[in-house]
């Protein structure tokens, strides 16, 4: 097995290192850690607890993965952090273990970018191709869908859901659920519309985007009750998978209220 470990690194007995792993100067890898093929720890990285990193991740200096949950109920239980493949985790980023009451595992997907000092709290479930910009913070138990972008210095409240392809603006304080494809800004954050730039960049057709815009206007118009508009939108756009993803997101159980526009659409 080809593994490169710098002489100044400390790798505990029992750590699982796969082919092509590179561990740079002054890194510390705990006994319960597992590093997938091709994963690189550049320098001064700390991997604690029962942390599983998939293939081809790159972890930059002073990142700490698998640290104890920042939760007063945690008493040292053997919980986990599971990270997928091909992520770039930048300097001073942190990802915590799960808690027993939260299911015991924090999950992070693949192909993500976690910028300087970003934080993934205990028991979060984070999808693929997610970007946390500098100092973006996820409280415990947050659910982020694929392709979500969280702007710099933004914070997502614990138990909050953020749907796929949503965009959270910098400095936003997100205390309510964000619909798929939505774009939210402000402190406290409110829904500003759809993440049109992201949809275009990811190749959504003009027809799909126009359908989403029409459905958004119907859903968040000023006429009738929200429940009436929700049912009308579901019936009108039943053949649109993107619109129905929003409808299903709103209908599903949640611990947080829904993030809404602060003015008429």
mmCIF file of N, CA and C in Angstrom, residues 179-255:
data_model
loop_
_atom_site.group_PDB
_atom_site.id
_atom_site.type_symbol
_atom_site.label_atom_id
_atom_site.label_comp_id
_atom_site.label_asym_id
_atom_site.label_seq_id
_atom_site.Cartn_x
_atom_site.Cartn_y
_atom_site.Cartn_z
ATOM 1 N N UNK A 179 -36.880 27.167 0.630
ATOM 2 C CA UNK A 179 -37.385 26.277 -0.408
ATOM 3 C C UNK A 179 -36.289 25.922 -1.417
ATOM 4 N N UNK A 180 -36.388 24.747 -2.073
ATOM 5 C CA UNK A 180 -35.482 24.443 -3.181
ATOM 6 C C UNK A 180 -35.532 25.554 -4.235
ATOM 7 N N UNK A 181 -34.367 25.870 -4.779
ATOM 8 C CA UNK A 181 -34.194 26.878 -5.834
ATOM 9 C C UNK A 181 -34.364 28.311 -5.321
ATOM 10 N N UNK A 182 -34.602 28.489 -4.021
ATOM 11 C CA UNK A 182 -34.833 29.819 -3.486
ATOM 12 C C UNK A 182 -33.540 30.593 -3.287
ATOM 13 N N UNK A 183 -33.707 31.914 -3.125
ATOM 14 C CA UNK A 183 -32.588 32.816 -2.849
ATOM 15 C C UNK A 183 -32.990 33.706 -1.687
ATOM 16 N N UNK A 184 -32.230 33.646 -0.586
ATOM 17 C CA UNK A 184 -32.601 34.406 0.605
ATOM 18 C C UNK A 184 -31.466 35.328 1.023
ATOM 19 N N UNK A 185 -31.876 36.462 1.606
ATOM 20 C CA UNK A 185 -30.913 37.486 2.017
ATOM 21 C C UNK A 185 -31.400 38.132 3.308
ATOM 22 N N UNK A 186 -30.517 38.783 3.988
ATOM 23 C CA UNK A 186 -30.923 39.673 5.074
ATOM 24 C C UNK A 186 -30.812 39.079 6.453
ATOM 25 N N UNK A 187 -30.974 39.941 7.430
ATOM 26 C CA UNK A 187 -30.883 39.574 8.844
ATOM 27 C C UNK A 187 -32.121 40.104 9.551
ATOM 28 N N UNK A 188 -33.066 39.243 9.880
ATOM 29 C CA UNK A 188 -33.115 37.819 9.579
ATOM 30 C C UNK A 188 -33.521 37.615 8.122
ATOM 31 N N UNK A 189 -33.048 36.492 7.562
ATOM 32 C CA UNK A 189 -33.172 36.294 6.126
ATOM 33 C C UNK A 189 -34.629 36.165 5.690
ATOM 34 N N UNK A 190 -34.924 36.726 4.525
ATOM 35 C CA UNK A 190 -36.231 36.564 3.892
ATOM 36 C C UNK A 190 -36.016 36.110 2.447
ATOM 37 N N UNK A 191 -37.047 35.531 1.870
ATOM 38 C CA UNK A 191 -36.968 35.000 0.515
ATOM 39 C C UNK A 191 -36.991 36.138 -0.491
ATOM 40 N N UNK A 192 -35.972 36.182 -1.348
ATOM 41 C CA UNK A 192 -35.869 37.254 -2.343
ATOM 42 C C UNK A 192 -36.324 36.810 -3.726
ATOM 43 N N UNK A 193 -36.561 35.532 -3.908
ATOM 44 C CA UNK A 193 -36.940 35.027 -5.223
ATOM 45 C C UNK A 193 -36.296 33.682 -5.445
ATOM 46 N N UNK A 194 -36.011 33.376 -6.711
ATOM 47 C CA UNK A 194 -35.366 32.126 -7.083
ATOM 48 C C UNK A 194 -33.877 32.361 -7.333
ATOM 49 N N UNK A 195 -33.111 31.310 -7.180
ATOM 50 C CA UNK A 195 -31.672 31.376 -7.441
ATOM 51 C C UNK A 195 -31.440 31.226 -8.944
ATOM 52 N N UNK A 196 -31.806 32.263 -9.698
ATOM 53 C CA UNK A 196 -31.789 32.184 -11.161
ATOM 54 C C UNK A 196 -30.388 32.013 -11.711
ATOM 55 N N UNK A 197 -29.419 32.689 -11.116
ATOM 56 C CA UNK A 197 -28.036 32.552 -11.594
ATOM 57 C C UNK A 197 -27.576 31.107 -11.460
ATOM 58 N N UNK A 198 -27.854 30.498 -10.314
ATOM 59 C CA UNK A 198 -27.460 29.116 -10.115
ATOM 60 C C UNK A 198 -28.158 28.159 -11.061
ATOM 61 N N UNK A 199 -29.459 28.397 -11.303
ATOM 62 C CA UNK A 199 -30.206 27.522 -12.208
ATOM 63 C C UNK A 199 -29.634 27.587 -13.626
ATOM 64 N N UNK A 200 -29.289 28.787 -14.089
ATOM 65 C CA UNK A 200 -28.717 28.928 -15.428
ATOM 66 C C UNK A 200 -27.348 28.269 -15.515
ATOM 67 N N UNK A 201 -26.540 28.456 -14.480
ATOM 68 C CA UNK A 201 -25.198 27.861 -14.488
ATOM 69 C C UNK A 201 -25.256 26.345 -14.508
ATOM 70 N N UNK A 202 -26.293 25.769 -13.916
ATOM 71 C CA UNK A 202 -26.373 24.313 -13.816
ATOM 72 C C UNK A 202 -27.171 23.695 -14.946
ATOM 73 N N UNK A 203 -27.503 24.498 -15.962
ATOM 74 C CA UNK A 203 -28.058 23.946 -17.183
ATOM 75 C C UNK A 203 -29.549 23.697 -17.191
ATOM 76 N N UNK A 204 -30.294 24.298 -16.253
ATOM 77 C CA UNK A 204 -31.748 24.169 -16.309
ATOM 78 C C UNK A 204 -32.257 24.875 -17.569
ATOM 79 N N UNK A 205 -33.226 24.265 -18.234
ATOM 80 C CA UNK A 205 -33.741 24.828 -19.476
ATOM 81 C C UNK A 205 -34.517 26.115 -19.214
ATOM 82 N N UNK A 206 -34.654 26.911 -20.259
ATOM 83 C CA UNK A 206 -35.425 28.150 -20.140
ATOM 84 C C UNK A 206 -36.872 27.849 -19.768
ATOM 85 N N UNK A 207 -37.398 26.760 -20.346
ATOM 86 C CA UNK A 207 -38.777 26.380 -20.031
ATOM 87 C C UNK A 207 -38.925 26.046 -18.547
ATOM 88 N N UNK A 208 -37.974 25.284 -18.008
ATOM 89 C CA UNK A 208 -38.044 24.910 -16.590
ATOM 90 C C UNK A 208 -37.944 26.138 -15.695
ATOM 91 N N UNK A 209 -37.052 27.055 -16.055
ATOM 92 C CA UNK A 209 -36.890 28.266 -15.249
ATOM 93 C C UNK A 209 -38.141 29.135 -15.318
ATOM 94 N N UNK A 210 -38.716 29.299 -16.511
ATOM 95 C CA UNK A 210 -39.939 30.092 -16.639
ATOM 96 C C UNK A 210 -41.095 29.470 -15.863
ATOM 97 N N UNK A 211 -41.171 28.145 -15.871
ATOM 98 C CA UNK A 211 -42.208 27.467 -15.097
ATOM 99 C C UNK A 211 -42.016 27.712 -13.604
ATOM 100 N N UNK A 212 -40.780 27.619 -13.145
ATOM 101 C CA UNK A 212 -40.494 27.891 -11.738
ATOM 102 C C UNK A 212 -40.868 29.325 -11.364
ATOM 103 N N UNK A 213 -40.576 30.268 -12.231
ATOM 104 C CA UNK A 213 -40.888 31.677 -11.934
ATOM 105 C C UNK A 213 -42.395 31.890 -11.852
ATOM 106 N N UNK A 214 -43.129 31.283 -12.775
ATOM 107 C CA UNK A 214 -44.585 31.426 -12.740
ATOM 108 C C UNK A 214 -45.168 30.779 -11.483
ATOM 109 N N UNK A 215 -44.663 29.609 -11.149
ATOM 110 C CA UNK A 215 -45.150 28.931 -9.946
ATOM 111 C C UNK A 215 -44.808 29.716 -8.691
ATOM 112 N N UNK A 216 -43.631 30.299 -8.659
ATOM 113 C CA UNK A 216 -43.224 31.120 -7.509
ATOM 114 C C UNK A 216 -44.185 32.297 -7.320
ATOM 115 N N UNK A 217 -44.516 32.960 -8.423
ATOM 116 C CA UNK A 217 -45.437 34.101 -8.331
ATOM 117 C C UNK A 217 -46.805 33.666 -7.834
ATOM 118 N N UNK A 218 -47.273 32.515 -8.285
ATOM 119 C CA UNK A 218 -48.565 32.019 -7.819
ATOM 120 C C UNK A 218 -48.503 31.657 -6.333
ATOM 121 N N UNK A 219 -47.437 30.993 -5.943
ATOM 122 C CA UNK A 219 -47.321 30.490 -4.577
ATOM 123 C C UNK A 219 -47.228 31.614 -3.556
ATOM 124 N N UNK A 220 -46.524 32.672 -3.912
ATOM 125 C CA UNK A 220 -46.276 33.744 -2.944
ATOM 126 C C UNK A 220 -47.009 35.039 -3.304
ATOM 127 N N UNK A 221 -48.092 34.920 -4.052
ATOM 128 C CA UNK A 221 -48.924 36.093 -4.352
ATOM 129 C C UNK A 221 -49.668 36.544 -3.093
ATOM 130 N N UNK A 222 -50.416 37.618 -3.230
ATOM 131 C CA UNK A 222 -51.083 38.207 -2.062
ATOM 132 C C UNK A 222 -52.535 37.772 -1.933
ATOM 133 N N UNK A 223 -53.052 37.038 -2.923
ATOM 134 C CA UNK A 223 -54.458 36.657 -2.916
ATOM 135 C C UNK A 223 -54.657 35.327 -2.194
ATOM 136 N N UNK A 224 -55.737 35.242 -1.426
ATOM 137 C CA UNK A 224 -56.087 33.995 -0.763
ATOM 138 C C UNK A 224 -55.139 33.633 0.359
ATOM 139 N N UNK A 225 -55.380 32.449 0.940
ATOM 140 C CA UNK A 225 -54.501 31.966 1.995
ATOM 141 C C UNK A 225 -53.319 31.218 1.384
ATOM 142 N N UNK A 226 -52.282 31.051 2.179
ATOM 143 C CA UNK A 226 -51.111 30.342 1.677
ATOM 144 C C UNK A 226 -51.466 28.897 1.328
ATOM 145 N N UNK A 227 -52.289 28.267 2.141
ATOM 146 C CA UNK A 227 -52.673 26.881 1.875
ATOM 147 C C UNK A 227 -53.438 26.763 0.558
ATOM 148 N N UNK A 228 -54.314 27.726 0.283
ATOM 149 C CA UNK A 228 -55.046 27.730 -0.988
ATOM 150 C C UNK A 228 -54.076 27.885 -2.158
ATOM 151 N N UNK A 229 -53.140 28.790 -2.034
ATOM 152 C CA UNK A 229 -52.167 28.995 -3.115
ATOM 153 C C UNK A 229 -51.274 27.769 -3.298
ATOM 154 N N UNK A 230 -50.944 27.113 -2.203
ATOM 155 C CA UNK A 230 -50.128 25.900 -2.281
ATOM 156 C C UNK A 230 -50.848 24.825 -3.080
ATOM 157 N N UNK A 231 -52.147 24.611 -2.796
ATOM 158 C CA UNK A 231 -52.912 23.595 -3.519
ATOM 159 C C UNK A 231 -53.094 23.977 -4.980
ATOM 160 N N UNK A 232 -53.365 25.264 -5.236
ATOM 161 C CA UNK A 232 -53.528 25.721 -6.623
ATOM 162 C C UNK A 232 -52.238 25.519 -7.418
ATOM 163 N N UNK A 233 -51.110 25.843 -6.806
ATOM 164 C CA UNK A 233 -49.821 25.688 -7.488
ATOM 165 C C UNK A 233 -49.534 24.225 -7.767
ATOM 166 N N UNK A 234 -49.831 23.362 -6.795
ATOM 167 C CA UNK A 234 -49.596 21.929 -6.979
ATOM 168 C C UNK A 234 -50.426 21.375 -8.124
ATOM 169 N N UNK A 235 -51.673 21.819 -8.246
ATOM 170 C CA UNK A 235 -52.537 21.335 -9.318
ATOM 171 C C UNK A 235 -52.108 21.885 -10.672
ATOM 172 N N UNK A 236 -51.762 23.156 -10.699
ATOM 173 C CA UNK A 236 -51.416 23.809 -11.970
ATOM 174 C C UNK A 236 -50.114 23.279 -12.545
ATOM 175 N N UNK A 237 -49.155 22.988 -11.672
ATOM 176 C CA UNK A 237 -47.819 22.601 -12.144
ATOM 177 C C UNK A 237 -47.466 21.177 -11.726
ATOM 178 N N UNK A 238 -48.453 20.320 -11.711
ATOM 179 C CA UNK A 238 -48.242 18.933 -11.283
ATOM 180 C C UNK A 238 -47.244 18.197 -12.168
ATOM 181 N N UNK A 239 -47.068 18.639 -13.405
ATOM 182 C CA UNK A 239 -46.152 17.958 -14.327
ATOM 183 C C UNK A 239 -44.734 18.510 -14.292
ATOM 184 N N UNK A 240 -44.484 19.470 -13.421
ATOM 185 C CA UNK A 240 -43.147 20.046 -13.311
ATOM 186 C C UNK A 240 -42.432 19.434 -12.102
ATOM 187 N N UNK A 241 -41.394 18.624 -12.318
ATOM 188 C CA UNK A 241 -40.698 18.027 -11.165
ATOM 189 C C UNK A 241 -40.049 19.068 -10.269
ATOM 190 N N UNK A 242 -39.588 20.187 -10.862
ATOM 191 C CA UNK A 242 -38.951 21.214 -10.041
ATOM 192 C C UNK A 242 -39.961 21.892 -9.127
ATOM 193 N N UNK A 243 -41.121 22.232 -9.672
ATOM 194 C CA UNK A 243 -42.156 22.858 -8.849
ATOM 195 C C UNK A 243 -42.643 21.893 -7.780
ATOM 196 N N UNK A 244 -42.842 20.647 -8.147
ATOM 197 C CA UNK A 244 -43.331 19.679 -7.167
ATOM 198 C C UNK A 244 -42.298 19.395 -6.085
ATOM 199 N N UNK A 245 -41.026 19.578 -6.397
ATOM 200 C CA UNK A 245 -39.999 19.463 -5.358
ATOM 201 C C UNK A 245 -40.199 20.540 -4.294
ATOM 202 N N UNK A 246 -40.537 21.758 -4.731
ATOM 203 C CA UNK A 246 -40.827 22.831 -3.782
ATOM 204 C C UNK A 246 -42.083 22.509 -2.984
ATOM 205 N N UNK A 247 -43.122 22.053 -3.668
ATOM 206 C CA UNK A 247 -44.379 21.723 -2.984
ATOM 207 C C UNK A 247 -44.152 20.639 -1.932
ATOM 208 N N UNK A 248 -43.438 19.583 -2.305
ATOM 209 C CA UNK A 248 -43.174 18.491 -1.361
ATOM 210 C C UNK A 248 -42.330 18.980 -0.185
ATOM 211 N N UNK A 249 -41.379 19.856 -0.453
ATOM 212 C CA UNK A 249 -40.543 20.425 0.600
ATOM 213 C C UNK A 249 -41.404 21.168 1.613
ATOM 214 N N UNK A 250 -42.346 21.982 1.120
ATOM 215 C CA UNK A 250 -43.204 22.771 2.008
ATOM 216 C C UNK A 250 -44.144 21.865 2.792
ATOM 217 N N UNK A 251 -44.653 20.825 2.155
ATOM 218 C CA UNK A 251 -45.624 19.944 2.809
ATOM 219 C C UNK A 251 -44.995 19.021 3.854
ATOM 220 N N UNK A 252 -43.711 18.759 3.729
ATOM 221 C CA UNK A 252 -43.085 17.792 4.633
ATOM 222 C C UNK A 252 -42.921 18.379 6.031
ATOM 223 N N UNK A 253 -42.823 17.502 7.008
ATOM 224 C CA UNK A 253 -42.688 17.927 8.396
ATOM 225 C C UNK A 253 -41.383 18.680 8.604
ATOM 226 N N UNK A 254 -41.418 19.672 9.481
ATOM 227 C CA UNK A 254 -40.228 20.463 9.760
ATOM 228 C C UNK A 254 -40.281 21.010 11.170
ATOM 229 N N UNK A 255 -39.094 21.248 11.720
ATOM 230 C CA UNK A 255 -38.996 21.872 13.035
ATOM 231 C C UNK A 255 -38.975 23.400 12.955
#
